[in-house]
Each structure stands twice: as C-alpha cells, then as structure tokens.
Coordinates of C-alpha atoms in Angstrom, one line a residue:
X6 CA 78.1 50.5 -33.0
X7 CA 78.2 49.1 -29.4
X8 CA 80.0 45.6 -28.7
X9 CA 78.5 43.0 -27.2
X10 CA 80.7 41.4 -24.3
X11 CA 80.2 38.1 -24.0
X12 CA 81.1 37.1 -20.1
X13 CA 82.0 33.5 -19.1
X14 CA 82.5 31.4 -16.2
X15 CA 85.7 30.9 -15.4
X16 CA 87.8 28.0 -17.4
X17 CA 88.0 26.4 -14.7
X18 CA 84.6 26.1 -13.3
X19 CA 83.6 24.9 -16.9
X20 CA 86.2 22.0 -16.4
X21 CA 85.1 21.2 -13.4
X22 CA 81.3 21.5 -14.4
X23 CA 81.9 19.0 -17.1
X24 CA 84.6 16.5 -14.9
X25 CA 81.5 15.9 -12.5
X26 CA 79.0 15.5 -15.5
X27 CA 81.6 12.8 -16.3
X28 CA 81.9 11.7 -13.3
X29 CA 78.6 11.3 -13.0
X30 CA 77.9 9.5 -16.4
X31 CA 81.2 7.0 -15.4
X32 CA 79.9 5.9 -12.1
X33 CA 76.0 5.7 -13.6
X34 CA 77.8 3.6 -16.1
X35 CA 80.1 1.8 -14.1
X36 CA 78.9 1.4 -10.3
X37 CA 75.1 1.3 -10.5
X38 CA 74.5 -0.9 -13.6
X39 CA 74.4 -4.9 -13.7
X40 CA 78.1 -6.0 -14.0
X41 CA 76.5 -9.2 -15.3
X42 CA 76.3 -6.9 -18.9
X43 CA 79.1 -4.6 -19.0
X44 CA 81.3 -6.7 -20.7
X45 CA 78.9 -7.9 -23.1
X46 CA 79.0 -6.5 -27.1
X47 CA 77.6 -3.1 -27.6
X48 CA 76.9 -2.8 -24.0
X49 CA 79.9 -0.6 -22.5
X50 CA 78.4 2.8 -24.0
X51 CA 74.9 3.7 -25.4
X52 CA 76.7 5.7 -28.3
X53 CA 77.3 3.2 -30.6
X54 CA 73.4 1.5 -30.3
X55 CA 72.5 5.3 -31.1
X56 CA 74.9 5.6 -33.7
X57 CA 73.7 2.8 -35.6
X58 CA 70.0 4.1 -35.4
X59 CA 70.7 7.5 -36.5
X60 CA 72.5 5.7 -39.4
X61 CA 69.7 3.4 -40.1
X62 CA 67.1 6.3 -40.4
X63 CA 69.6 8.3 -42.3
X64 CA 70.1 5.9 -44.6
X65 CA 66.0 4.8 -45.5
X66 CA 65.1 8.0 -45.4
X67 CA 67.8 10.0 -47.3
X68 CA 70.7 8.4 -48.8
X69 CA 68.7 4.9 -49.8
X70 CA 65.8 6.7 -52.2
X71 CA 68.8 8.6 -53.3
X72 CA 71.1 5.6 -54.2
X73 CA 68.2 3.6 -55.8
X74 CA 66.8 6.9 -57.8
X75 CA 68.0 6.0 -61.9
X76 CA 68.3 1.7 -60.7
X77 CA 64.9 -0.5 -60.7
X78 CA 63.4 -2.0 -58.2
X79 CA 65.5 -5.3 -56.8
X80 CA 63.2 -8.5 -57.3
X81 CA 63.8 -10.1 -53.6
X82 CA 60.6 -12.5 -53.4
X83 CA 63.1 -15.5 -52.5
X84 CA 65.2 -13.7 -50.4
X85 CA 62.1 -11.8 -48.4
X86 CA 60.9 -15.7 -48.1
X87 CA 64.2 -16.7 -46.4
X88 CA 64.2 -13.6 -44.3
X89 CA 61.2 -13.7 -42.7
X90 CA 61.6 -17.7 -42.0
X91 CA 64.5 -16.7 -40.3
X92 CA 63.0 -14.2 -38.2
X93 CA 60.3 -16.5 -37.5
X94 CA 62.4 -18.8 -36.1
X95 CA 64.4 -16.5 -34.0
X96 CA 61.2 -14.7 -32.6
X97 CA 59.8 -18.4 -31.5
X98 CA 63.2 -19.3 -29.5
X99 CA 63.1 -15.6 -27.9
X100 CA 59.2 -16.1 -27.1
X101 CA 60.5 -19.6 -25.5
X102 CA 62.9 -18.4 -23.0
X103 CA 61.3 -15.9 -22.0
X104 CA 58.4 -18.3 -20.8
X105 CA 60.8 -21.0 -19.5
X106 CA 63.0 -18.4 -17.5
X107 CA 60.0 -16.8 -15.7
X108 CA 56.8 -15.2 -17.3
X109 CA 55.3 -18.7 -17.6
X110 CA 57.1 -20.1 -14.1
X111 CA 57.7 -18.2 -11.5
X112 CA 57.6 -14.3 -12.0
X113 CA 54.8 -12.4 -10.8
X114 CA 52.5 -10.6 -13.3
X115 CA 52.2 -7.7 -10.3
X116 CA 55.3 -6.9 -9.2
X117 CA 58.5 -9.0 -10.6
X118 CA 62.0 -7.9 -9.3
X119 CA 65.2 -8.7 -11.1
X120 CA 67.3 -11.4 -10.1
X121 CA 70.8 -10.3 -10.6
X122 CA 72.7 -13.1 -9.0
X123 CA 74.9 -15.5 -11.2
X124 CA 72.3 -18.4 -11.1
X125 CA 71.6 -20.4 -14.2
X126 CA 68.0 -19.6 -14.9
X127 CA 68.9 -15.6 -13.8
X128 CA 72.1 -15.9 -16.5
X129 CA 69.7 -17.3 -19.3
X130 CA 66.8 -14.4 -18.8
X131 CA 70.0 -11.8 -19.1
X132 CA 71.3 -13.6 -22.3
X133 CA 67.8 -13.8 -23.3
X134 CA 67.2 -10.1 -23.2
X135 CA 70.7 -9.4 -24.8
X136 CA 69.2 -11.3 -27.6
X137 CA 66.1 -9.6 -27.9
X138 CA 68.4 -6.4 -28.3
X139 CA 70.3 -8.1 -30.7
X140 CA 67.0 -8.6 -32.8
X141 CA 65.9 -5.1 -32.8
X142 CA 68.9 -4.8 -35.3
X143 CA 68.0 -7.6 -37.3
X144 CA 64.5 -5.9 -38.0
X145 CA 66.4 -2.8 -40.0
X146 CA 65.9 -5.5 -42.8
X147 CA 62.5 -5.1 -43.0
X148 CA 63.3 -1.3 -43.8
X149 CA 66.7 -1.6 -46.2
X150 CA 64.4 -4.5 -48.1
X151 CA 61.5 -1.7 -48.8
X152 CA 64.1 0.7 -50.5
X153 CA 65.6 -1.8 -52.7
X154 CA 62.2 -2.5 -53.8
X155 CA 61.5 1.0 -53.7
X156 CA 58.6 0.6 -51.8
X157 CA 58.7 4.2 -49.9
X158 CA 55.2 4.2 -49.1
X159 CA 56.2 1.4 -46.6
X160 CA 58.8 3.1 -45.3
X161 CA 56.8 6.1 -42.9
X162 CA 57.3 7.8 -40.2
X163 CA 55.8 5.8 -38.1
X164 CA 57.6 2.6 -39.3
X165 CA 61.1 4.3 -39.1
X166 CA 60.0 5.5 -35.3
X167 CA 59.5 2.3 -34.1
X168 CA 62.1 0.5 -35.6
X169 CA 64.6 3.3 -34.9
X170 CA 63.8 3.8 -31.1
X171 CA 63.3 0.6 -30.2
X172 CA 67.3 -0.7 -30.0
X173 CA 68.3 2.6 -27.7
X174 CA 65.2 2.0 -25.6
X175 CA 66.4 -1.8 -25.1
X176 CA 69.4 -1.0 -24.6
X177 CA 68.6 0.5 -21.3
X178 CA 67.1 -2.5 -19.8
X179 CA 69.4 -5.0 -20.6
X180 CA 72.0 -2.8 -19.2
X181 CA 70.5 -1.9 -15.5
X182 CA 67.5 -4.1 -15.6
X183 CA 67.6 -7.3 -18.2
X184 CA 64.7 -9.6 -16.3
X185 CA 62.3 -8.8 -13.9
X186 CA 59.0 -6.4 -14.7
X187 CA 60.2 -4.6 -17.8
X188 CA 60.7 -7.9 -19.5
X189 CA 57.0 -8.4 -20.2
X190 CA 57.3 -6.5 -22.9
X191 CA 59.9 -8.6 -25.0
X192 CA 57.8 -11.3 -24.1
X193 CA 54.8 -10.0 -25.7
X194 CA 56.8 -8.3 -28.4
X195 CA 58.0 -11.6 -29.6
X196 CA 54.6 -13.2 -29.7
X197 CA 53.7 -10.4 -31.9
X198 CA 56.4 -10.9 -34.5
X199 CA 56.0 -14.6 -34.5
X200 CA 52.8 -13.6 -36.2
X201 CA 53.9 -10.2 -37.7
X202 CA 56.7 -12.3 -39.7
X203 CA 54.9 -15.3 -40.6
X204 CA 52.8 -13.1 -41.9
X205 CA 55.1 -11.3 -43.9
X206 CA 57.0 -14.5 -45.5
X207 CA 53.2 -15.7 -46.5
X208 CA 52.8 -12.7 -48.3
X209 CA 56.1 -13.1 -49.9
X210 CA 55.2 -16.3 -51.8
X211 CA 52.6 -14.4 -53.5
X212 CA 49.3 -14.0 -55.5
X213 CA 48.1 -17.9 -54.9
X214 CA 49.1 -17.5 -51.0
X215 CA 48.3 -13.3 -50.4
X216 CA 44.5 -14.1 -51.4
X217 CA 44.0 -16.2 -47.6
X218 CA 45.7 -13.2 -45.8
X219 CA 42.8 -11.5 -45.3
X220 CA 43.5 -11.1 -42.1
X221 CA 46.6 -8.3 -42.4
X222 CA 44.8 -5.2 -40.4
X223 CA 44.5 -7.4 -37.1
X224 CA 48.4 -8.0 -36.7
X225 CA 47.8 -3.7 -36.4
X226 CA 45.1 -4.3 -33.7
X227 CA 47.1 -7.4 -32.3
X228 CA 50.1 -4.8 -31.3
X229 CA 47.8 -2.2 -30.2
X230 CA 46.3 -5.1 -27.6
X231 CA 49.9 -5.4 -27.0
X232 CA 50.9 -1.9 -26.1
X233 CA 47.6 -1.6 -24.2
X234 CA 48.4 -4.8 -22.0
X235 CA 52.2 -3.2 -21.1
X236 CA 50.7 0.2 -20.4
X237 CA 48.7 -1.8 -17.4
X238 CA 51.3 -3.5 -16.5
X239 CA 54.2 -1.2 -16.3
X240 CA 51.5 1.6 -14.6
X241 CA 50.1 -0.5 -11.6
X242 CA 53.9 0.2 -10.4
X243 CA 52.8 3.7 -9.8
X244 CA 50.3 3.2 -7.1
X245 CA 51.6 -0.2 -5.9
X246 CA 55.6 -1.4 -6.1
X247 CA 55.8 -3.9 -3.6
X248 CA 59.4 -5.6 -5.3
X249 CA 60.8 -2.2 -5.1
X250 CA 60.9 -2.2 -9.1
X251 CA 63.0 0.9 -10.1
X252 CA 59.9 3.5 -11.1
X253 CA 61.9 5.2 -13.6
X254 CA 61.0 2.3 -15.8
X255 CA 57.7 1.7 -15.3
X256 CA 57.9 5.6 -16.4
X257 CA 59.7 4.5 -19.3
X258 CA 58.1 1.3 -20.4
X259 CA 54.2 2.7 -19.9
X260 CA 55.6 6.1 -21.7
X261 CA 56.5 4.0 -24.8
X262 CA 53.5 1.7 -25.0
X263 CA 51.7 5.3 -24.7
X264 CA 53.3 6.1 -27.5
X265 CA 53.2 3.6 -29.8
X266 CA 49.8 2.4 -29.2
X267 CA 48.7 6.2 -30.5
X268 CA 51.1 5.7 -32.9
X269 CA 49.6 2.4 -34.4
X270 CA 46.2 3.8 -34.1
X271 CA 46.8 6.4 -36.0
X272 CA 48.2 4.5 -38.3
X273 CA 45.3 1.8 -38.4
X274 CA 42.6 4.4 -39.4
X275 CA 44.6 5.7 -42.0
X276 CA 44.9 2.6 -44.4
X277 CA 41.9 1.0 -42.7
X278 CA 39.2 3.1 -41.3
X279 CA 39.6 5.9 -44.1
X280 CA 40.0 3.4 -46.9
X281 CA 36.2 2.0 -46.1
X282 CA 34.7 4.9 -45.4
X283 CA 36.2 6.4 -49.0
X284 CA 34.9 3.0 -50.4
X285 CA 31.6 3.6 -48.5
X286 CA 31.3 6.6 -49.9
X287 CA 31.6 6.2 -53.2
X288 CA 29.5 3.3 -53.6
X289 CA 26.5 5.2 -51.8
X290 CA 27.5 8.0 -54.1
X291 CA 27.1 5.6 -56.8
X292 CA 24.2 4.1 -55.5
X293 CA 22.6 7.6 -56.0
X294 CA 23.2 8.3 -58.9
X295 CA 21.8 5.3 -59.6
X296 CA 18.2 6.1 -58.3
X297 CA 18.4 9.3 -60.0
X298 CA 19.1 7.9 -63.5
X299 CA 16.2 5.3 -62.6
X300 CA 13.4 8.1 -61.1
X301 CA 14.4 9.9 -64.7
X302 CA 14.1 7.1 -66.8
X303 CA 10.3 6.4 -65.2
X304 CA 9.1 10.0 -64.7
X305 CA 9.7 10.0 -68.3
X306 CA 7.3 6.8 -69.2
X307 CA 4.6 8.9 -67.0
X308 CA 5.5 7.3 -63.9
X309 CA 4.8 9.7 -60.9
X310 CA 6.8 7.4 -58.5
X311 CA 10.9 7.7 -58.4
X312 CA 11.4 4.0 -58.0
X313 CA 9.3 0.2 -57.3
X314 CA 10.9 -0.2 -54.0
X315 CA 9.9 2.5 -51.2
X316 CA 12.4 1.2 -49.0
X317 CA 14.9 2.1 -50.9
X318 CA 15.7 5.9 -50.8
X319 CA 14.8 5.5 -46.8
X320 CA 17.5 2.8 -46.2
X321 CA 19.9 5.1 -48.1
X322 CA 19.4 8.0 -46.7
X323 CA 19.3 6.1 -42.6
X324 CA 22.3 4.7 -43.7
X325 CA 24.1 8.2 -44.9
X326 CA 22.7 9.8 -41.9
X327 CA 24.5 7.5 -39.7
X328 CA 27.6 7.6 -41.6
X329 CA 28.0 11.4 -41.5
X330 CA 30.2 13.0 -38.6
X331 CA 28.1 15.5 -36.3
X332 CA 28.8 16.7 -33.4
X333 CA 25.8 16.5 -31.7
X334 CA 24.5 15.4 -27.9
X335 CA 24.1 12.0 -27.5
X336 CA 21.8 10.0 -25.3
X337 CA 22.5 6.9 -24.6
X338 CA 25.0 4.5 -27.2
X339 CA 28.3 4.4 -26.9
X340 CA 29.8 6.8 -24.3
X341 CA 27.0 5.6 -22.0
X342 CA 29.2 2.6 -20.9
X343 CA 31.1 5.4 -18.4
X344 CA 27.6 6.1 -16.6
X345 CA 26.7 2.8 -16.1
X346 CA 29.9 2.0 -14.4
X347 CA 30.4 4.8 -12.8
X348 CA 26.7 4.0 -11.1
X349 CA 27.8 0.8 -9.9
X350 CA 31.1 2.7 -8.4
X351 CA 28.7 4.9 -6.6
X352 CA 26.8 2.3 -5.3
X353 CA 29.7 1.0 -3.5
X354 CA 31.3 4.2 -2.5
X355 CA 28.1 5.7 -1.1
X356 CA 27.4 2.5 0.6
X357 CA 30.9 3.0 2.7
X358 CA 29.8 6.8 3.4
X359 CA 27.0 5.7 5.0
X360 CA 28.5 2.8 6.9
X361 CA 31.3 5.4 7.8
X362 CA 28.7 7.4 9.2
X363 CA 27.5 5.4 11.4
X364 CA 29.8 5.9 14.0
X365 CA 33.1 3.9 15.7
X366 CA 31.4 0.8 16.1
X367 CA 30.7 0.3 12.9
X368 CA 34.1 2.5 11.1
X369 CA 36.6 -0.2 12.5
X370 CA 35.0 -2.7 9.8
X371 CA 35.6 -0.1 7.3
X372 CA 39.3 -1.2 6.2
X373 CA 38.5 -1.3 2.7
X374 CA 38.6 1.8 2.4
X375 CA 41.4 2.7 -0.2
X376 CA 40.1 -0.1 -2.3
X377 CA 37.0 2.1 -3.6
X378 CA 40.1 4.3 -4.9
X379 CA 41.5 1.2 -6.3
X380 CA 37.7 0.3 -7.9
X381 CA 37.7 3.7 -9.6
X382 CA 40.7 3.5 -11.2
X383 CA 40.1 0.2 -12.8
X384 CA 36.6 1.7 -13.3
X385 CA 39.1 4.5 -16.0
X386 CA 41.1 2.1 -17.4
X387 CA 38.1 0.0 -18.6
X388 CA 36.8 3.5 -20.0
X389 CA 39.6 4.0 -21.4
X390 CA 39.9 0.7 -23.0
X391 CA 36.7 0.8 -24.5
X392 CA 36.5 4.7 -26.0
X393 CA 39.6 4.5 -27.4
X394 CA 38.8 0.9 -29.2
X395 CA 36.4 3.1 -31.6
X396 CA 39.9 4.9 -32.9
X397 CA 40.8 2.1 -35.0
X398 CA 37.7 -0.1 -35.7
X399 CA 34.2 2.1 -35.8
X400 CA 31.4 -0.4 -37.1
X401 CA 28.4 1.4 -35.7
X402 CA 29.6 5.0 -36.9
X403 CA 29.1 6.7 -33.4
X404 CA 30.8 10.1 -33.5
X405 CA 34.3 9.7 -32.8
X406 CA 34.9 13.3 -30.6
X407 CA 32.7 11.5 -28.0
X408 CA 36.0 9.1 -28.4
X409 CA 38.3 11.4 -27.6
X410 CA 36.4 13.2 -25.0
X411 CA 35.1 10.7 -22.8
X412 CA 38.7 9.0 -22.9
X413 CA 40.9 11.5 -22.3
X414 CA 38.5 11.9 -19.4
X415 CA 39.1 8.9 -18.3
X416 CA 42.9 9.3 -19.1
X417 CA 42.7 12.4 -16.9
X418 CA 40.9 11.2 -14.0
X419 CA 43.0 7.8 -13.8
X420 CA 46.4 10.0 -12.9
X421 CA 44.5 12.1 -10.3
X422 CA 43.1 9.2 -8.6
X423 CA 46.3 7.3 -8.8
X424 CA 48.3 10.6 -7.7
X425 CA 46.2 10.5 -4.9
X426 CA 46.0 6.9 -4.0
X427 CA 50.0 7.1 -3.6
X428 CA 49.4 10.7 -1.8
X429 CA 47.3 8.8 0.9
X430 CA 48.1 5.7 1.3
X431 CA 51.2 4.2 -0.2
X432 CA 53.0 7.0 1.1
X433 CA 51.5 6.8 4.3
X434 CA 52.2 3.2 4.9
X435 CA 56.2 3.8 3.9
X436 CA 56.3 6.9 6.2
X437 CA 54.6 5.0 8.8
X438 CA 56.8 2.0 8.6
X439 CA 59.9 4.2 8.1
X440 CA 58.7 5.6 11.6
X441 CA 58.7 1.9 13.1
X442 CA 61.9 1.1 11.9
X443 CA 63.7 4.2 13.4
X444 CA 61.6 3.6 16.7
X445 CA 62.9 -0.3 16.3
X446 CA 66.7 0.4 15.8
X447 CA 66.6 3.2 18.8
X448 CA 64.9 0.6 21.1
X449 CA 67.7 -2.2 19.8
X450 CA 70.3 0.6 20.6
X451 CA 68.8 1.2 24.1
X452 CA 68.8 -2.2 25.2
X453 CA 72.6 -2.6 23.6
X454 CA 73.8 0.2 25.8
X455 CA 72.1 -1.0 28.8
X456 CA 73.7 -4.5 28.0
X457 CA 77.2 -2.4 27.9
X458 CA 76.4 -0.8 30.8
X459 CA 75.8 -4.5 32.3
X460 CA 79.9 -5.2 31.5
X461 CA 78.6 -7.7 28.4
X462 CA 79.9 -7.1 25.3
X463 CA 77.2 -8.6 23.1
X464 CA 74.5 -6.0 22.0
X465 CA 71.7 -8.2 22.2
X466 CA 71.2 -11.6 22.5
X467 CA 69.7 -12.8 19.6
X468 CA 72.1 -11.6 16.5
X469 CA 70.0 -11.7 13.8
X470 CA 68.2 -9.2 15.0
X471 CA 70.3 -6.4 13.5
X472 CA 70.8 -8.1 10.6
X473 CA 67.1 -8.7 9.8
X474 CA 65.9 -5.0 10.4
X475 CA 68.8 -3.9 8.1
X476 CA 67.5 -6.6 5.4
X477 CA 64.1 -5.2 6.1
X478 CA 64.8 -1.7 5.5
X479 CA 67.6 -2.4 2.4
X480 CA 63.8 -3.7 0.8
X481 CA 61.7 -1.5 1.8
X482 CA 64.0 2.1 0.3
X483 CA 61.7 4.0 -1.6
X484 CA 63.4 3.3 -5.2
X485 CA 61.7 6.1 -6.7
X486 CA 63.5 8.9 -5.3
X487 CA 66.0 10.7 -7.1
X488 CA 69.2 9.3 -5.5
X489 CA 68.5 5.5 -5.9
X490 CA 66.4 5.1 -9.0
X491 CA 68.3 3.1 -10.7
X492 CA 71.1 2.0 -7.9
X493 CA 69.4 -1.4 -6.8
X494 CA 71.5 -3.6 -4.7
X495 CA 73.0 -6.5 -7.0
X496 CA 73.0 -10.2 -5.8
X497 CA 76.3 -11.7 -6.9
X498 CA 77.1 -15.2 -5.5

C-alpha cells in the first residue's frame, strides 16, 4: 500500500509565521487600542470575555438541565422580584450617563467621533461604556434563573445568542472605541431594558399584577424598533463619514442590529403571529361546524334554508378567504407603497434630466445632483421599513412572500445605490482633495526652497501653515482602508 508523505514548511518558517501573527495581535492589542482601557478589569485580552460566554451557554444549555434533571423546580418569585429591581435600577443610571455625557448634549446623531482625551466628561462616557459591559454579565441571570425553574422553553436559541454574543461584541468597543458613534446602541439598549426588566419584576409578583401586562409582545417590537433605528444609524457611515469614524464598526454594529432584528422577528411570529392565527383558526373551524350542526338541525324540521342570517356563511367564508396564504398577483394594497414612492422619486429625477439637458447655462444650477442618489436611498429604507413591519404584526392578512420580495428588493437595491454613491462621489471628493493637498504641500515646499535659496532660514513666513495642512490631512485619512481601520490617533492631554 502506498504512503502518504506529508511535506511541511520548514520549522522555522512556521515560527516565524506565528511570531508575526503575534506580533501582530500584541501591537493590535497594545499600540492601536485606547490606553484609557487597557488597564481596566477584563479588558487586557478578549479570551477571558469569551471564555465566560462559552461557559455560560455551556452551562444553560448542557450541564444546567442536566444538574436540575431528578431536583424540582426552585420557587424564586422573591428573589426574581429583587433581581429585576436591581437591574432596573442599574439600566436607569446607564440610560442616564449616557444622555448626560453626550447623546442628549453634544454628540451628533450623524457622525460622532470619539473623544479619547483624559477630560472629565470623555473619562465618564469610557467608565460608562465599561459599565454597560459589565451589565451584559449581569444579564446571564436571566438565563441561570430559567434552569432553576426549569423553564427550558425560555431558554432558546435565540435567547442564548443574544445574551451570549453580546459581552464579546462589547468588548470590542470599549476597548478601541468606548464613546463616540457606536455608543448609540448602549444608549438605546438601556432604554430597552429599563422597560424589558420592569417588565419582568411586574410579572414576578404574579397572578393579581400579570393580568395588566397585556402589553408583553411590544417589548419584542420595541427592540425590533431598536435594532432598526442602529441599523440606520451605524449604515449612513457607509456613504457619508465625515468624523472619520473607523468603518469597521459601523460594519460591525449595522451587521449585529441585522442580525438580531431577524432574529427577534422570527421570534415574534412564532409565539405571536402563529399563536393567533392557530386561535383564528380553530374558532372559524369551530364556527363551522357550528352552521353545519345548525343547517342539519333545520333541514330536518323541513327548513330548505341552512341558517336565519344570510350574512353569515358570506362573512365566514370573506373572512377565510382573506386569511388563507396564496400566492397570487396583487394589485394595488400593500406592496403598492414602493410605486407610489418610487413615482415621486421619478418625478424629481426626471425633472433634473431634463434640466440637465438643457444645456451649460442651465447644468451649473444643477449641483444637487448626488442628492437624487441620496433621495433613493431613503426612498429603500422606508421600503424596507414598511415590508418588513408585516413580518411580525400582519392585521390585514396580505400575503407575506410579497414581504419578503419587495423588501429584499429594497434591501438589494439600497447597497447598490449606496455602493455607488461612495463609487462617485465620496470617493471622488477624498481623491480630489487628496490631489489639493499634494499640490498644496509641493507649492509650500517650492516657496521654502526659494526662501533657502534667498539665504533665510525660515520656510515660510507664517508657521502655522505646515502645521494646519498636516492637521488637515491627519482628519481627512480615509479610516476605512485596511492599514488604519482601527489605528485612530488618541488625544491624551
């Protein structure tokens, strides 16, 4: 039988290989994060925050049911109570600073940059984001409590996900970025929980309490408003960064809020949507067999009609009809709210083709120009926004596929028309004012070597100059590229 020779690389290459992986990891770690955090708890190493999470999903999913198999359930009704208060509590003073230290101040819903100088208020938004790290371990309760009460129909997948991801994903920002543009998500996250865990210790107290919370399958639409507001607010990075936010986490941030608003969704027609339309069901089922029982019952007292009220089988059938899933062309409804923006977008864009063609004297009033690219993409966001609502609450019964299909249309069509909004003009505009600088600093070293030439020793007479176009062009680096993502230059006073 033939052997198989394995060849390697050289033991040396291999050590060399994996000395510059190190290196690289050490200086990623060391040189290009915020030194404001590196000393901090948990915050020298991602290992440990991923540790603990593989632990935590280990333990709910695995060796929790298997601990609690031959014990009862744990009656924790007073301790759930405390719990909950207490997360309360610590949700509302997160919420707080991150209002006082800038999302309700000074920071800038478009484009926020991180201040990473030693200031007070800059100090207090870092501590304030440690914290909100802090409190995706306190949230593991929530899960641990469920398997002592051996709730394990609580404990799915998509509950473990979120709870489970969340810490790592933190992590990251509080150690390269803890303020600035990612931050809006704490700061809507903690909103959510103020409500998410008072609603959670009301239910605690229960049966005399539990029968006013009727209102338990909008904290699921409340976070999906959530993860909808921080995938338009991370995104607009894409085709407009004018703090030179590093890209890789708007990337990050919009890919999680992606995520987990599918995620909830999915969720939310599950025990919501499904559960009424079972209900539904059966009581038109019901109601059915109903009519039949009573169309016997007459037809045999010589009655030729099935039942007194003629509206009756009409309404249930219109009302079946409407219920049942077809796929089927559909004019007008629904999906029709894409054409009649899309008409108005056309009135505008058609108006600037004609204008544009119109000749010079009329073109150089024609500046708006990338703005109808701007108008079309909010034109796919609102589509978006409004297909993808029918996913988790369908009143009117309109055919879900049409859902799907006319939003990931609009899905589709938002990344190509954002792809090439940065294609034609952000790009443009940096290449174009990369091109002024170079032309700037060449003229500035012209007129130093003609000064030289001149016996003076001072390059130029004003001496900021220098300084300012090195400021200028410090800000204006593309932080996107694959060198400098994450390198941002740190303010330390």
């Amino acid at each position: 039988m033939p052997t198989i020779k394995l060849t390697c690389l050289p033991f040396h290459f291999q050590m060399s290989f994996l000395q510059s992986i190190y290196d690289g990891y050490r200086d990623l770690m060391d040189n290009k994060s915020d030194p404001r955090t590196k000393d901090w708890p948990l915050m020298s190493s991602p290992f440990p925050t991923i540790a603990i999470s593989l632990s935590y999903a280990y333990f709910v999913k695995v060796l929790g049911p298997r601990l609690m198999e031959n014990r009862k359930p744990f009656q924790l009704r007073s301790v759930l109570i405390i719990y909950n208060a207490i997360q309360v509590v610590f949700s509302t003073w997160l919420f707080y600073e991150a209002c006082v230290t800038g999302w309700l101040t000074d920071y800038s819903y478009r484009c926020q940059p991180v201040d990473y100088s030693t200031s007070p208020i800059a100090l207090r938004m870092a501590r304030g984001c440690w914290w909100y790290y802090f409190s995706k371990f306190t949230e593991f309760f929530d899960t641990l409590f469920f398997v002592m009460r051996k709730r394990y129909d609580q404990v799915s997948t998509l509950h473990v996900i979120h709870h489970g991801i969340m810490p790592v994903s933190v992590w990251w920002g509080v150690k390269f970025t803890p303020g600035g543009h990612s931050s809006f998500f704490g700061f809507l996250n903690t909103f959510v929980h103020i409500v998410m865990y008072t609603y959670y210790m009301l239910a605690a107290m229960g049966p005399k309490v539990q029968k006013y919370l009727w209102w338990k399958k909008y904290l699921t639409v409340l976070q999906m408003i959530q993860f909808i507001l921080v995938m338009v607010h991370a995104f607009q990075l894409l085709f407009k960064n004018d703090c030179n936010y590093p890209i890789a986490f708007a990337y990050f941030i919009g890919a999680h809020a992606v995520m987990f608003y599918f995620l909830f969704s999915g969720f939310y027609r599950q025990a919501y949507t499904k559960k009424q339309k079972d209900a539904e069901q059966k009581r038109l089922i019901a109601q059915k067999k109903e009519i039949n029982e009573n169309g016997n019952a007459k037809q045999m007292n010589g009655k030729t009609q099935m039942y007194e009220n003629p509206g009756t089988v009409e309404d249930s059938y219109s009302t079946t009809r409407q219920r049942v899933f077809k796929i089927r062309l559909l004019p007008g409804g629904h999906s029709s709210f894409f054409g009649f923006l899309n008409t108005f977008v056309h009135i505008v864009m058609y108006t600037y083709y004609m204008l544009a063609a119109m000749g010079p004297k009329v073109q150089k009033y024609l500046w708006w120009k990338k703005y109808l690219t701007v108008l079309q993409m909010i034109q796919f966001i609102l589509v978006m926004v409004h297909a993808f609502q029918l996913l988790f609450k369908n009143d009117c019964n309109y055919p879900i596929a049409f859902a799907y299909f006319i939003g990931a249309h609009a899905v589709m069509f938002y990344f190509l028309f954002s792809g090439f909004y940065r294609q034609a003009y952000t790009k443009k505009q940096k290449d174009a004012e990369q091109k002024r600088l170079i032309a700037q600093k060449k003229e500035i070293n012209e007129i130093g070597n003609a000064k030289q030439m001149n016996g003076k020793t001072q390059m130029y007479e004003n001496p900021g100059t220098v300084e300012d176009s090195y400021s200028t062009t410090r800000q204006r680096v593309f932080v996107g590229s694959s060198n400098n993502w994450i390198c941002q230059p740190v303010n330390i006073n």
